[in-house]
PDB file of C-alpha atoms and ligand atoms in Angstrom:
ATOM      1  CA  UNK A   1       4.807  29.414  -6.905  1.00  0.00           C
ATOM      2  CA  UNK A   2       1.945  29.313  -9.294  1.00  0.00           C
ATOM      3  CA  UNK A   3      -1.687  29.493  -8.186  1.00  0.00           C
ATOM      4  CA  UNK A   4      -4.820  27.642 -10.108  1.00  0.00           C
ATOM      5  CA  UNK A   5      -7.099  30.317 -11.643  1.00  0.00           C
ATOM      6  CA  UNK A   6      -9.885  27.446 -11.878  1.00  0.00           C
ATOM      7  CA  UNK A   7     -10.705  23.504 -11.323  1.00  0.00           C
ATOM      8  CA  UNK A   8     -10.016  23.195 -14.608  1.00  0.00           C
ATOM      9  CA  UNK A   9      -6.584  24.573 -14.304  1.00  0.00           C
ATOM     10  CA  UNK A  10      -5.666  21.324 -11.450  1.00  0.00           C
ATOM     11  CA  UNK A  11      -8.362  19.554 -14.592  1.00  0.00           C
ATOM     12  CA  UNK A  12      -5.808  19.580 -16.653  1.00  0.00           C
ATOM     13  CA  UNK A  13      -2.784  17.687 -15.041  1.00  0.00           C
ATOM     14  CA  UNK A  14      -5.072  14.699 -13.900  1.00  0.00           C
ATOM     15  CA  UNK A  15      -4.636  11.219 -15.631  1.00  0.00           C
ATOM     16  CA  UNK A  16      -8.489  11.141 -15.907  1.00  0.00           C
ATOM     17  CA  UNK A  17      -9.187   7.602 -14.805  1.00  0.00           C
ATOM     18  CA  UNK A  18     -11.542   7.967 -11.960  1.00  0.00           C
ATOM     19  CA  UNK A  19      -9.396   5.543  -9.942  1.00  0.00           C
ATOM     20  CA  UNK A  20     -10.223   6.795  -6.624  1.00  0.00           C
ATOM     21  CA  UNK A  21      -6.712   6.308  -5.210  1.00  0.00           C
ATOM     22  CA  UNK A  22      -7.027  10.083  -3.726  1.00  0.00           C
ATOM     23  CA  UNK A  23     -10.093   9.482  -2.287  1.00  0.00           C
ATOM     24  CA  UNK A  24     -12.362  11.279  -4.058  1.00  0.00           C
ATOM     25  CA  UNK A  25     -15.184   9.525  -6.571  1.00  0.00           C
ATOM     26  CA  UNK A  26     -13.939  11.386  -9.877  1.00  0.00           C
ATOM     27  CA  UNK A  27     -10.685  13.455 -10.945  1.00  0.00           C
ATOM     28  CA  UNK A  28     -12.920  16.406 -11.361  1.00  0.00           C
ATOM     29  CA  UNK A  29     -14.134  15.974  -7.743  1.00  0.00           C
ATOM     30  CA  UNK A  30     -10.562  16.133  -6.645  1.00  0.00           C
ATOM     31  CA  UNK A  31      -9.390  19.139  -8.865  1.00  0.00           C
ATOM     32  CA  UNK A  32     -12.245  20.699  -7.629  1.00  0.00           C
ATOM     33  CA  UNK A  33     -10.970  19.621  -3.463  1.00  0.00           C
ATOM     34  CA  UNK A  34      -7.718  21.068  -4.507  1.00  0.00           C
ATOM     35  CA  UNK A  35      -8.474  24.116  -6.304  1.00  0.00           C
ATOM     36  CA  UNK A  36     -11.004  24.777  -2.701  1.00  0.00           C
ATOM     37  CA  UNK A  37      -7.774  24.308  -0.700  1.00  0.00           C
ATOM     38  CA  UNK A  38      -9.452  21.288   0.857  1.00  0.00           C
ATOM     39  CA  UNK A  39      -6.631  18.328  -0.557  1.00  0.00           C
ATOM     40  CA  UNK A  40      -3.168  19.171  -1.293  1.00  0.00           C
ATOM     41  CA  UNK A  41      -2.151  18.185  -5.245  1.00  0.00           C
ATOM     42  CA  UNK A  42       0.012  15.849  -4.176  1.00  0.00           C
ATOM     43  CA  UNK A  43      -2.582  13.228  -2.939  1.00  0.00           C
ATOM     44  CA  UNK A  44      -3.028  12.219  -6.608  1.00  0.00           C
ATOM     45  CA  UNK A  45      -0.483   9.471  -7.008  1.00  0.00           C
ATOM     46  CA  UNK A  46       0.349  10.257 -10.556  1.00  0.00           C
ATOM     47  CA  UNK A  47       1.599  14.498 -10.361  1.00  0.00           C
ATOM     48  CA  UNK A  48       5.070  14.542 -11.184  1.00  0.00           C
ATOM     49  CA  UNK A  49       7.494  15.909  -8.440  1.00  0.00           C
ATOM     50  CA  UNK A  50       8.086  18.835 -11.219  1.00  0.00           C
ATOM     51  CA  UNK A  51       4.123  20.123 -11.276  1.00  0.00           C
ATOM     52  CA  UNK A  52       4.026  19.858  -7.797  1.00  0.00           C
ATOM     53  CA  UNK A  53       7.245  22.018  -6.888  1.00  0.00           C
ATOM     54  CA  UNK A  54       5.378  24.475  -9.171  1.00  0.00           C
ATOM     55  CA  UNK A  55       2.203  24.402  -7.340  1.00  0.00           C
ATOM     56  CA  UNK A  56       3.074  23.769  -4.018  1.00  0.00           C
ATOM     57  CA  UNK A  57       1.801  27.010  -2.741  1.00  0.00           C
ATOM     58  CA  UNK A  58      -1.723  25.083  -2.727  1.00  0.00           C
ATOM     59  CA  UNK A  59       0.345  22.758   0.567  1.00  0.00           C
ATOM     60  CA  UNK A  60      -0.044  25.142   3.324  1.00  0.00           C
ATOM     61  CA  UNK A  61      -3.806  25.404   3.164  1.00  0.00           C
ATOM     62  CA  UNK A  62      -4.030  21.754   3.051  1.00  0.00           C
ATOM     63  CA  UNK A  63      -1.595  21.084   5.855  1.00  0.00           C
ATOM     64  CA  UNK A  64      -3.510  21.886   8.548  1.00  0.00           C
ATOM     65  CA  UNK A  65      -6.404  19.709   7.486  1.00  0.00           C
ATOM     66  CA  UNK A  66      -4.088  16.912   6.677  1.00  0.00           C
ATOM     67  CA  UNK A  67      -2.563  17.766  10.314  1.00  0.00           C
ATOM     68  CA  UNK A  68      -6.282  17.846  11.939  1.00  0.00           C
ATOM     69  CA  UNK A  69      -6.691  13.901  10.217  1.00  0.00           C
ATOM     70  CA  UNK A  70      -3.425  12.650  11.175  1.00  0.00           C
ATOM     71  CA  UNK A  71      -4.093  13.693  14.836  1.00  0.00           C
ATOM     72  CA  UNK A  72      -7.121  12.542  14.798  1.00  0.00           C
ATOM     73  CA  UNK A  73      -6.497   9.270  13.866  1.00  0.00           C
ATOM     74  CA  UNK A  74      -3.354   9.136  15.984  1.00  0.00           C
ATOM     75  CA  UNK A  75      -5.366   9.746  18.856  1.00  0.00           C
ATOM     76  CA  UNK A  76      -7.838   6.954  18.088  1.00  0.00           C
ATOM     77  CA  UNK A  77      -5.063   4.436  17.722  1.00  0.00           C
ATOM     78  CA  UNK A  78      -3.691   5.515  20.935  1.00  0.00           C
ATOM     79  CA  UNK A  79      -6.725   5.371  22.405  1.00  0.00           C
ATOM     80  CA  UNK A  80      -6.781   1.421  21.281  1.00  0.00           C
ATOM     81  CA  UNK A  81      -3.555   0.798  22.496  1.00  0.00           C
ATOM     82  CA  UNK A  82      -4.540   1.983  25.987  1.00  0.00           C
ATOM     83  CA  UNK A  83      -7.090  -0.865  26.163  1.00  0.00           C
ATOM     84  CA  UNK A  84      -4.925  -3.720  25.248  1.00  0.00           C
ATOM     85  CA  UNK A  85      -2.144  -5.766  27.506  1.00  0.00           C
ATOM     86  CA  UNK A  86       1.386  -4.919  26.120  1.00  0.00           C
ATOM     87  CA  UNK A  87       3.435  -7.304  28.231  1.00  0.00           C
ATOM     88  CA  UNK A  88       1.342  -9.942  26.648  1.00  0.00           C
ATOM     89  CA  UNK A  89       1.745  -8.628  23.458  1.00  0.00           C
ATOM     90  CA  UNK A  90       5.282  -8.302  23.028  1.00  0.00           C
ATOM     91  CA  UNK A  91       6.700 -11.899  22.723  1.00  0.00           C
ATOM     92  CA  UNK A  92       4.162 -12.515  19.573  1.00  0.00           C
ATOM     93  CA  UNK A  93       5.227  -9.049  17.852  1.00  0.00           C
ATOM     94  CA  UNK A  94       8.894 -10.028  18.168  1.00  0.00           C
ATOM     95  CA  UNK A  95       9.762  -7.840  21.390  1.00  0.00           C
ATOM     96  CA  UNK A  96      10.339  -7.499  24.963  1.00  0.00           C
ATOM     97  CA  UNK A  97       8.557  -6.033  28.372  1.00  0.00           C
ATOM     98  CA  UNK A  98      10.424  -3.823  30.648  1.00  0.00           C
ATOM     99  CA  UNK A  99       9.753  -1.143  32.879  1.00  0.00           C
ATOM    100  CA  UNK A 100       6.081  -0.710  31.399  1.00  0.00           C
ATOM    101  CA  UNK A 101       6.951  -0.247  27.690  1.00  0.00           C
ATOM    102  CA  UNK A 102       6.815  -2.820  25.026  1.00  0.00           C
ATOM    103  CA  UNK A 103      10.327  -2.416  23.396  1.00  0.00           C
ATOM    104  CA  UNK A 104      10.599  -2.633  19.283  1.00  0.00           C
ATOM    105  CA  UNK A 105      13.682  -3.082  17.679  1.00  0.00           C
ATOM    106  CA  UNK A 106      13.044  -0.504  14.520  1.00  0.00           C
ATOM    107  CA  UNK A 107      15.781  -0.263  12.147  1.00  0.00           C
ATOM    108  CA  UNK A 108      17.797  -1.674  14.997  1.00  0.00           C
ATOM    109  CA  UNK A 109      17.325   0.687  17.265  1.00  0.00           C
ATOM    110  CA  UNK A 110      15.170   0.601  20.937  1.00  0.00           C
ATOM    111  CA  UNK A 111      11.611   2.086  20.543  1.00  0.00           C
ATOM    112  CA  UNK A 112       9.539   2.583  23.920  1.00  0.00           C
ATOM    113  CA  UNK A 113       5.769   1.823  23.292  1.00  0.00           C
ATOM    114  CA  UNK A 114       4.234   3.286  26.562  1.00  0.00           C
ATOM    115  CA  UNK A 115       0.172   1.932  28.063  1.00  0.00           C
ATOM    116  CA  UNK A 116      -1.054   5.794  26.263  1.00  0.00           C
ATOM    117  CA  UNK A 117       0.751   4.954  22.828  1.00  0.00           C
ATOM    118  CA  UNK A 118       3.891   7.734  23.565  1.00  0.00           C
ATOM    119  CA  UNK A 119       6.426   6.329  21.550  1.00  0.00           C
ATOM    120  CA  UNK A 120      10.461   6.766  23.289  1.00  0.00           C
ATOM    121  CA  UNK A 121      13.381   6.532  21.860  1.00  0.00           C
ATOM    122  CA  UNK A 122      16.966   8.067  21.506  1.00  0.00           C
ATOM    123  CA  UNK A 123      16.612   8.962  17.973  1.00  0.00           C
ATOM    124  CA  UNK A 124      13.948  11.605  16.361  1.00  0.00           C
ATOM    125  CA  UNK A 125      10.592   9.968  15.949  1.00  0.00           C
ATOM    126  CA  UNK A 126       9.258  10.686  12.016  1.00  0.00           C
ATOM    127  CA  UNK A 127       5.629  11.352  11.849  1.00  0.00           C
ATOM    128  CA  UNK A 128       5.221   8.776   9.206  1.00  0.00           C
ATOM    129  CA  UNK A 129       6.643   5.675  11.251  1.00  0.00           C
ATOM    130  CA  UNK A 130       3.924   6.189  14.171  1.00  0.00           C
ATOM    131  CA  UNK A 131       1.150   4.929  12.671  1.00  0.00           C
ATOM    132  CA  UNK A 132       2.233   1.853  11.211  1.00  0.00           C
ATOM    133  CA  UNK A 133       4.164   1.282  14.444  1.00  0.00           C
ATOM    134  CA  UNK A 134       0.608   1.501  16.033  1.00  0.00           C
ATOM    135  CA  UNK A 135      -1.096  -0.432  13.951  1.00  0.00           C
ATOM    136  CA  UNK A 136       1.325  -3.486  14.077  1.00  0.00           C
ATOM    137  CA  UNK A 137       1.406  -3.478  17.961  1.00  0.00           C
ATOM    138  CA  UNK A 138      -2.664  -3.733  17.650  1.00  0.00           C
ATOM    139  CA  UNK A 139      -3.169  -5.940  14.483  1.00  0.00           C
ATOM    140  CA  UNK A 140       0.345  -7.925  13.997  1.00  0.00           C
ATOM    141  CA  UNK A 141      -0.830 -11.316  13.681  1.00  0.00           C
ATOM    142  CA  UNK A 142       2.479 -12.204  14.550  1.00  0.00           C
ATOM    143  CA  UNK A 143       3.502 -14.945  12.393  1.00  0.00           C
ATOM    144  CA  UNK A 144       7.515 -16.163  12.202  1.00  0.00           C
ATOM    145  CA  UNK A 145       8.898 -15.379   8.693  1.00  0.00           C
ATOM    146  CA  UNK A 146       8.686 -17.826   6.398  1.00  0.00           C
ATOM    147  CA  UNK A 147      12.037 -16.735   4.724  1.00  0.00           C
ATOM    148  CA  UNK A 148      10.683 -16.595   1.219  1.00  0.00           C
ATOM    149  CA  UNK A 149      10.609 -13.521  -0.186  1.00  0.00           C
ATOM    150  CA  UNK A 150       8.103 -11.850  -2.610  1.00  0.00           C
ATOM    151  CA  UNK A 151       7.958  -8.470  -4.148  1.00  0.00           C
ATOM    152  CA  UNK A 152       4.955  -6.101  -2.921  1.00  0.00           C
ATOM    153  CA  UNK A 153       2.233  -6.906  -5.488  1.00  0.00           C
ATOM    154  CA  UNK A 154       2.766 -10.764  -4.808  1.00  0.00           C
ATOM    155  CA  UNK A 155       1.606  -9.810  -1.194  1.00  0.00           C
ATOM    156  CA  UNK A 156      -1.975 -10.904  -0.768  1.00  0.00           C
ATOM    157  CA  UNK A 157      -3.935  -7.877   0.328  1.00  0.00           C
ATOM    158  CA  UNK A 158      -1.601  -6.021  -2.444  1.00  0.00           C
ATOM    159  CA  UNK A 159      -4.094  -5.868  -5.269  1.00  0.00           C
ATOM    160  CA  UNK A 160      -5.267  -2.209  -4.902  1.00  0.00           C
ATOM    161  CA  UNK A 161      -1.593  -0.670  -3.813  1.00  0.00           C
ATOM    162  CA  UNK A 162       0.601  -2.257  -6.060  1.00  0.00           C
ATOM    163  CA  UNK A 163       0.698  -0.185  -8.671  1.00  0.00           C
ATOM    164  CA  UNK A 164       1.024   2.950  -6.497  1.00  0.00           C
ATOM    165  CA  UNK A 165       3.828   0.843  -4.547  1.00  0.00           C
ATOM    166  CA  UNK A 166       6.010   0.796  -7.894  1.00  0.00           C
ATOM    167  CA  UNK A 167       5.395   4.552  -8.648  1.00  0.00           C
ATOM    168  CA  UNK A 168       5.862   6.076  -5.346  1.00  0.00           C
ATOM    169  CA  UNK A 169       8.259   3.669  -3.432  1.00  0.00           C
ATOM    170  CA  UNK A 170      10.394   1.751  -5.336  1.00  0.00           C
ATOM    171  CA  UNK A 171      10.908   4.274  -8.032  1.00  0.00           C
ATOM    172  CA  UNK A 172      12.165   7.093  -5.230  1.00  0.00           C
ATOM    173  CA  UNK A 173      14.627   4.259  -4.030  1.00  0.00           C
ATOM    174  CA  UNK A 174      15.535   3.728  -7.358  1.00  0.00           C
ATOM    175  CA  UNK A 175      16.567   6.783  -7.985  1.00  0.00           C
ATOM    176  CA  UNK A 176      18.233   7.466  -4.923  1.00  0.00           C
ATOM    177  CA  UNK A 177      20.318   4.607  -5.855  1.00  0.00           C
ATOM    178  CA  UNK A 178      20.784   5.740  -9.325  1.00  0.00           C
ATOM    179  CA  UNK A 179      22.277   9.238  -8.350  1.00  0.00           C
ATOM    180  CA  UNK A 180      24.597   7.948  -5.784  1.00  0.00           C
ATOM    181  CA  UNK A 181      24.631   4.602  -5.311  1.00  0.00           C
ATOM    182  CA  UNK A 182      27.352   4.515  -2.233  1.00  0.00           C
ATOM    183  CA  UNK A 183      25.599   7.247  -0.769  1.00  0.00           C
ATOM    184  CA  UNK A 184      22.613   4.399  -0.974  1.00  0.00           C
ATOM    185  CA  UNK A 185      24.639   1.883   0.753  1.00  0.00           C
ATOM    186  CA  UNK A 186      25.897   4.272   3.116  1.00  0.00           C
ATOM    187  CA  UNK A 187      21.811   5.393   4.035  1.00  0.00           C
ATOM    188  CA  UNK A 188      20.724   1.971   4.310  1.00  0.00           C
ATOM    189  CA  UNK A 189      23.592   0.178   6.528  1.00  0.00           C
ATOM    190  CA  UNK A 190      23.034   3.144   8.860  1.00  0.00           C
ATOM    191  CA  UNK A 191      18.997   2.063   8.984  1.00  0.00           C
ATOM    192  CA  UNK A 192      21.433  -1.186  10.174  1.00  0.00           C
ATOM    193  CA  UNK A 193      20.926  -2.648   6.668  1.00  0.00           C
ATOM    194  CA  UNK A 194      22.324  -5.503   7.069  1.00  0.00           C
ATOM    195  CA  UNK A 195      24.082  -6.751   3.641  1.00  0.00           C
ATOM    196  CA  UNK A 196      23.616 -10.325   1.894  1.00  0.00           C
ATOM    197  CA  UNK A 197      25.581 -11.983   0.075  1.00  0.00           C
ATOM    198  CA  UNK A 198      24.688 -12.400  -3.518  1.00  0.00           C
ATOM    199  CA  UNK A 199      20.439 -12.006  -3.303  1.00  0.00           C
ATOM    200  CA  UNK A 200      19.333 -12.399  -6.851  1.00  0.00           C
ATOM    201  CA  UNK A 201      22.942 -11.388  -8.371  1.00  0.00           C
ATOM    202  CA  UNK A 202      22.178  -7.787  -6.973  1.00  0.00           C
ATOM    203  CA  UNK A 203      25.318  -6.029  -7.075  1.00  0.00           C
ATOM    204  CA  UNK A 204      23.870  -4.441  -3.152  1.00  0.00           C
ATOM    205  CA  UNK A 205      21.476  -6.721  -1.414  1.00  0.00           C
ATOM    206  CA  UNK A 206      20.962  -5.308   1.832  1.00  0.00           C
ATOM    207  CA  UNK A 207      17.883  -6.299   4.642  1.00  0.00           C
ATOM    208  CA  UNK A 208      16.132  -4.131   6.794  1.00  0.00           C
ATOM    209  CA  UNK A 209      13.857  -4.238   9.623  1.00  0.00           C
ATOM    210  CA  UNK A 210      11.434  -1.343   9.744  1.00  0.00           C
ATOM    211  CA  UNK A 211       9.645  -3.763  12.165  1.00  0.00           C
ATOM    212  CA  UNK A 212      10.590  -7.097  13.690  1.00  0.00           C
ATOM    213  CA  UNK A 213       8.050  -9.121  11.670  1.00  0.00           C
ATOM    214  CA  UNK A 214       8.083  -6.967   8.546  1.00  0.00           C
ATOM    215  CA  UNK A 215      12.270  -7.227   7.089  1.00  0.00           C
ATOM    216  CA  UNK A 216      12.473  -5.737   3.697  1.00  0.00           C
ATOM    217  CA  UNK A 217      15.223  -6.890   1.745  1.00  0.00           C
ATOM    218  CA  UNK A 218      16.779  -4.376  -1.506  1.00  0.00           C
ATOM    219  CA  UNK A 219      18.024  -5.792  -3.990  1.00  0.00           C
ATOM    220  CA  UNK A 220      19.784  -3.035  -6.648  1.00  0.00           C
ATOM    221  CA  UNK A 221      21.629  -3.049  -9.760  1.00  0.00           C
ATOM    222  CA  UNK A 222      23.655  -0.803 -11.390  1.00  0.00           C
ATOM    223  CA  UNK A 223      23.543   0.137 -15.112  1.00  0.00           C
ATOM    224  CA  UNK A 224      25.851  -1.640 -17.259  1.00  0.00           C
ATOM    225  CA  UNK A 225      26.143  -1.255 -21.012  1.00  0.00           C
ATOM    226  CA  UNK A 226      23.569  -1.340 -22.570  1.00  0.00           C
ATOM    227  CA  UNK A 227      21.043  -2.044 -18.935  1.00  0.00           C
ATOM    228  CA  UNK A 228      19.517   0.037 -17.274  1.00  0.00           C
ATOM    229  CA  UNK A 229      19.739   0.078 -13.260  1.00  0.00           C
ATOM    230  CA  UNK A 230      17.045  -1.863 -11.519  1.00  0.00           C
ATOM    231  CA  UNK A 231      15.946  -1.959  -8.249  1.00  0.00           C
ATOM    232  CA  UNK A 232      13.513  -4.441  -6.622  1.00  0.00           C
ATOM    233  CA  UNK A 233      12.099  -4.747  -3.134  1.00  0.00           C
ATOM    234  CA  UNK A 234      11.304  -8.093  -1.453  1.00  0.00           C
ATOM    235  CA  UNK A 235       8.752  -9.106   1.634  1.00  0.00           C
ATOM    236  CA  UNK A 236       8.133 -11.964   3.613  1.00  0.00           C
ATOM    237  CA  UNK A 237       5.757 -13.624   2.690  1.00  0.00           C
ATOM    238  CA  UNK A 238       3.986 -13.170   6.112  1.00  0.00           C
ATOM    239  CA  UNK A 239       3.975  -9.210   5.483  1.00  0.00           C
ATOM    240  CA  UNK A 240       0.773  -8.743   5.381  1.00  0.00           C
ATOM    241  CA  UNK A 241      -0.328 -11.081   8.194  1.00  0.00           C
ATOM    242  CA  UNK A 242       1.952  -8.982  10.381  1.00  0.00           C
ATOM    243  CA  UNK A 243       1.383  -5.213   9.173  1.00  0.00           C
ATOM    244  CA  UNK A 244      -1.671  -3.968   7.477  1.00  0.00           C
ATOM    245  CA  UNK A 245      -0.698  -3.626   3.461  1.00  0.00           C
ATOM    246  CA  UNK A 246      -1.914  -0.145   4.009  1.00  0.00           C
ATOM    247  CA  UNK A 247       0.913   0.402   6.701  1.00  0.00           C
ATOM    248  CA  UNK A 248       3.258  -1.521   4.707  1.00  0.00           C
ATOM    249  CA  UNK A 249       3.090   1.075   2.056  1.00  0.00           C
ATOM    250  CA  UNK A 250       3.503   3.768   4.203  1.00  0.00           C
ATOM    251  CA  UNK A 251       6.134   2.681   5.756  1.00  0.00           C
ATOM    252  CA  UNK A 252       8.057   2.005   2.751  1.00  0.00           C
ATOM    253  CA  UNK A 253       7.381   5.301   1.251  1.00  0.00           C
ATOM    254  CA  UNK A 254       7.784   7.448   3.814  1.00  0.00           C
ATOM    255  CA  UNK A 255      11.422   5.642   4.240  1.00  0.00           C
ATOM    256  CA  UNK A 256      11.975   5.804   0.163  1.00  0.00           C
ATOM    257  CA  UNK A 257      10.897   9.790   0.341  1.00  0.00           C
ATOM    258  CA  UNK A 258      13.273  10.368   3.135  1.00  0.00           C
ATOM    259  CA  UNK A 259      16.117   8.934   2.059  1.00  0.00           C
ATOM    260  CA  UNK A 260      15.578  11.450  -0.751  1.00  0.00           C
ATOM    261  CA  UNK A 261      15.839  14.152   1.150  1.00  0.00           C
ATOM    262  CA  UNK A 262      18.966  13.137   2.991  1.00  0.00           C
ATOM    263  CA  UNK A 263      19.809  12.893  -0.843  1.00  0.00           C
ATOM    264  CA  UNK A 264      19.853  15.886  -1.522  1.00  0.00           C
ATOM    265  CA  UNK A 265      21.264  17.314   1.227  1.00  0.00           C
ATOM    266  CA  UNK A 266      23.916  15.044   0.657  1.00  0.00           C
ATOM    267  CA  UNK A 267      24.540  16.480  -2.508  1.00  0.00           C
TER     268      UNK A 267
HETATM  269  S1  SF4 B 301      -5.921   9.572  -7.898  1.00  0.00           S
HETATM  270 FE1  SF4 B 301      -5.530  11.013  -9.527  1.00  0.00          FE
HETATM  271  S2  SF4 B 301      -6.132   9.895 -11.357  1.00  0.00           S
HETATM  272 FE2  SF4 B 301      -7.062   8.787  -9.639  1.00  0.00          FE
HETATM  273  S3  SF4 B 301      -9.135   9.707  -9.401  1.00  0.00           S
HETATM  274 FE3  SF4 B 301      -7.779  10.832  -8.079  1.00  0.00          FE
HETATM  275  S4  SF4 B 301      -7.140  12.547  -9.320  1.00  0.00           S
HETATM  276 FE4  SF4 B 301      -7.941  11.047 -10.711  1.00  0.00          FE
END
């Protein structure tokens, strides 16, 4: 792994716009965070998976402060969650009561939301899913779907993720799909995609439910001659009534980076 001699070294790779999307005011503020150890490289949007293989020594000191903030806001969520009702909650977020826990069906399968935020269930519980799971038992405004669907940046509250949506999210599905698309199939029917018939012409149209209110439907198409593959993800138009658009994004891209690294081990 390579190490930055100076900020201008991490300088260097930056797009330069100032955006703010890593949190800091400038893109010399944040090549400065990262060159301190203080932000990992890879909370710029826009570093290729290539620059940050070869920098990725810079991770581990930023893991435990990314680790400190992620427990720290878990903590604060869960702390929420222990002030509100769940059995009255459930029916409006598309669930049931029993034995204490507000059940979720995620990806089809039974998660446990317990009074102190403990999430149960059979299957192993990925960091990533916890806090929008959170979030929509304590801000789901939950609305019934509408049944229209509409791609992220059509979402209402999508204006300032959109962009980030297309880069990090659908372009990891895409190329998941790309490299193997059965393996693609195979991923998403065991997330109980469940397949429809003929969405948009897509050659696999599946639907999945990362939340009861919140279905995603994926709509992908292989190359033919002369076309290139394309990939496009669909929301209800309710989404963002039901999930934060922050948590939206989240959860899409933390499914879209898993999926490839089952990829990969997949082979
Ligand atoms: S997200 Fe990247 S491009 Fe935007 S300000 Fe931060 S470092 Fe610069």
């Amino acid at each position: 792994m390579t190490k930055f001699k100076t900020t201008m070294d991490v300088f260097k790779l930056l797009e330069k716009t100032n955006c703010r999307k890593c949190n800091k005011p400038t893109c010399l503020a944040f090549a400065a965070a990262v060159f301190q150890g203080q932000v990992p490289l890879s909370q710029c949007p826009f570093i290729d998976e290539t620059i940050l293989k070869k920098y990725g020594s810079q991770k581990l000191e930023y893991e435990s402060a990314f680790e400190q903030d992620y427990i720290k806001v878990l903590a604060q969520l869960k702390d929420r969650i222990n002030q509100i009702d769940l059995a009255s909650r459930a029916e409006k977020l598309g669930g049931k009561f029993s034995n204490g826990r507000l059940i979720l069906k995620i990806f089809g399968k039974d998660f446990g939301i317990g009074k102190n935020g403990e999430i149960s269930t059979d299957i192993h519980v990925n960091p990533w899913i916890v806090p929008p799971v959170l979030n929509y038992v304590l801000s789901s405004k939950g609305l019934p779907l509408t049944g229209s669907w509409v791609p992220f940046r059509e979402l209402e509250t999508s204006r300032d993720w959109a962009r980030f949506f297309e880069h990090q999210c659908v372009g990891s599905f895409k190329q998941v799909a790309d490299t193997n698309p059965s393996f693609f199939r195979d991923i998403m029917e065991l997330f109980n995609g469940r397949p429809v018939q003929n969405h948009y012409d897509a050659d696999i149209s599946l639907i999945i439910h990362p939340l009861p209110l919140v279905p995603m439907l994926i709509c992908y198409n292989r190359p033919e001659e002369g076309l290139e593959s394309d990939l496009n993800l669909f929301f209800d138009t309710t989404a963002d009534k039901n999930l934060p658009i922050e948590n939206i994004y989240t959860l899409s891209t933390g499914l879209a980076n898993m999926f490839k690294k089952l990829a990969k081990t997949h082979g």
